[in-house]
Coordinates of C-alpha atoms in Angstrom, one line a residue:
M1 CA 56.1 62.4 64.9
T2 CA 56.5 58.7 64.3
T3 CA 59.7 57.1 65.6
K4 CA 61.2 54.3 63.4
T5 CA 63.1 51.5 64.9
Q6 CA 66.4 50.4 63.7
H7 CA 67.0 46.8 62.6
A8 CA 69.3 44.6 64.7
N9 CA 71.9 44.4 61.8
P10 CA 71.3 47.4 59.4
S11 CA 74.5 46.7 57.5
K12 CA 73.4 43.3 56.0
S13 CA 72.0 43.1 52.6
R14 CA 68.6 41.4 53.0
S15 CA 66.1 40.2 50.4
P16 CA 62.4 41.4 50.7
R17 CA 61.4 38.0 51.8
H18 CA 64.1 37.9 54.5
R19 CA 62.9 41.3 55.8
A20 CA 59.4 39.8 56.0
R21 CA 60.7 37.0 58.1
E22 CA 62.5 39.3 60.3
F23 CA 59.4 41.5 60.8
A24 CA 57.2 38.5 61.3
L25 CA 59.6 37.2 64.0
Q26 CA 59.4 40.5 65.8
G27 CA 55.7 40.4 65.6
L28 CA 55.5 36.8 67.0
Y29 CA 58.0 37.8 69.8
Q30 CA 55.6 40.6 70.8
W31 CA 52.6 38.3 70.5
L32 CA 54.3 35.6 72.6
L33 CA 55.2 38.1 75.3
N34 CA 52.2 40.2 75.5
N35 CA 49.6 38.3 73.7
E36 CA 48.4 41.4 71.8
D37 CA 46.0 41.3 69.1
A38 CA 47.7 40.4 65.8
G39 CA 46.1 43.4 63.9
A40 CA 47.7 45.7 66.5
I41 CA 51.1 44.1 66.2
E42 CA 50.9 44.4 62.4
A43 CA 50.0 48.1 62.6
H44 CA 53.0 48.7 64.8
I45 CA 55.4 46.8 62.7
R46 CA 54.3 48.4 59.4
E47 CA 55.6 51.7 60.9
A48 CA 59.1 50.2 61.6
H49 CA 62.0 51.4 59.7
G50 CA 62.8 49.4 56.6
F51 CA 59.2 47.7 56.3
D52 CA 58.7 49.3 53.0
K53 CA 61.5 47.0 51.6
A54 CA 59.9 43.8 53.1
D55 CA 57.6 41.3 51.1
R56 CA 54.4 42.4 52.5
E57 CA 52.4 39.4 51.4
H58 CA 54.9 37.0 52.9
F59 CA 54.9 38.9 56.0
D60 CA 51.1 38.8 56.4
S61 CA 51.3 35.1 55.6
L62 CA 53.9 34.4 58.3
L63 CA 52.4 36.6 61.0
H64 CA 48.8 35.8 60.7
G65 CA 49.3 32.3 59.6
S66 CA 51.7 31.4 62.5
I67 CA 49.2 33.0 65.1
K68 CA 46.2 31.3 63.7
Q69 CA 47.9 27.9 63.4
S70 CA 49.9 28.3 66.6
L71 CA 48.2 25.4 68.4
E72 CA 48.7 23.1 65.5
L73 CA 52.2 24.2 65.0
R74 CA 53.1 23.7 68.6
E75 CA 51.7 20.3 68.5
D76 CA 54.0 19.5 65.6
I77 CA 57.0 20.9 67.4
A78 CA 56.4 19.5 70.8
P79 CA 57.6 15.9 70.0
L80 CA 60.8 17.2 68.5
I81 CA 62.0 19.2 71.4
D82 CA 63.8 18.2 74.6
R83 CA 61.7 20.6 76.9
K84 CA 58.3 22.0 77.2
I85 CA 57.5 24.8 74.6
S86 CA 56.9 27.3 77.4
E87 CA 60.6 26.8 78.3
L88 CA 61.8 27.9 74.9
S89 CA 63.1 31.4 74.5
P90 CA 60.7 33.7 72.7
V91 CA 63.1 34.0 69.8
E92 CA 63.5 30.2 69.4
H93 CA 59.7 29.8 69.8
A94 CA 58.9 32.4 67.1
A95 CA 61.6 30.9 64.6
L96 CA 60.2 27.5 65.2
L97 CA 56.7 28.6 64.6
I98 CA 57.7 30.5 61.4
G99 CA 59.9 27.6 60.1
T100 CA 57.3 24.9 60.9
Y101 CA 54.6 27.2 59.2
E102 CA 56.7 27.7 56.1
L103 CA 57.3 24.0 55.8
K104 CA 53.8 23.2 56.0
N105 CA 52.2 26.2 54.1
H106 CA 54.9 27.3 51.6
I107 CA 56.0 24.1 49.8
E108 CA 57.3 26.4 46.9
I109 CA 60.1 27.4 49.2
P110 CA 62.8 24.6 49.4
Y111 CA 63.1 23.1 52.9
R112 CA 66.7 24.0 53.1
V113 CA 65.9 27.6 52.5
V114 CA 63.3 27.5 55.3
I115 CA 65.8 26.1 57.7
N116 CA 68.5 28.5 56.8
E117 CA 66.3 31.5 57.2
A118 CA 65.1 30.4 60.5
V119 CA 68.7 29.7 61.6
E120 CA 69.7 33.2 60.3
L121 CA 66.8 34.8 62.3
T122 CA 67.7 33.2 65.5
K123 CA 71.5 34.2 65.0
S124 CA 70.5 37.8 64.5
F125 CA 68.0 38.0 67.3
G126 CA 68.6 35.1 69.6
G127 CA 71.0 33.7 72.1
L128 CA 74.5 32.5 71.6
D129 CA 73.6 28.8 70.6
G130 CA 69.9 29.1 69.8
H131 CA 70.6 28.8 66.1
K132 CA 71.9 25.2 66.5
Y133 CA 68.8 24.3 68.5
V134 CA 66.5 25.7 65.8
N135 CA 68.5 24.0 63.0
G136 CA 68.2 20.7 64.7
V137 CA 64.5 20.9 65.3
L138 CA 63.6 22.2 61.9
D139 CA 65.7 19.5 60.2
K140 CA 63.7 16.8 62.0
M141 CA 60.6 18.7 61.1
A142 CA 61.5 18.9 57.4
G143 CA 62.0 15.1 57.6
K144 CA 58.4 14.6 59.0
L145 CA 56.5 17.3 56.8
R146 CA 58.8 17.0 53.6
A147 CA 60.0 13.5 53.5
T148 CA 60.0 13.0 49.7
E149 CA 61.9 16.4 49.3
V150 CA 64.3 15.6 51.9
S151 CA 65.0 12.1 50.8
A152 CA 65.5 13.4 47.2
G153 CA 68.3 15.6 48.5
K154 CA 67.0 18.9 47.0

């Protein structure tokens, strides 16, 4: 018998893309803590309650892309934070990896949406004020990676 896990906030109505981000955050959290193989993490998450309502393609992109590009993403994040990356909470770390990955690799998604989604993930899964930190870092990251879009005010 397979046991399905419940989502942190099951009463919220969430889009398939938001669900994909939630599951990717959970997978990255697991990867950060246990350094498990991405394939094993993915297999476990695909069994989770509600995964069938997630955008599977976006989930795959976020989970595997963030892990594959983690060194590069961390190099982008490091100058924008006030501590070592190793001192970030796993939720903040995962949200920043996802947000930075989306800013770099999914330019079809407006930067404000990327930031808002990362903030919402951190509110749902992180500590009390972690979302403010993630918001500030990704705002700076958007200015670096998407300067034209940011200056156009889109």
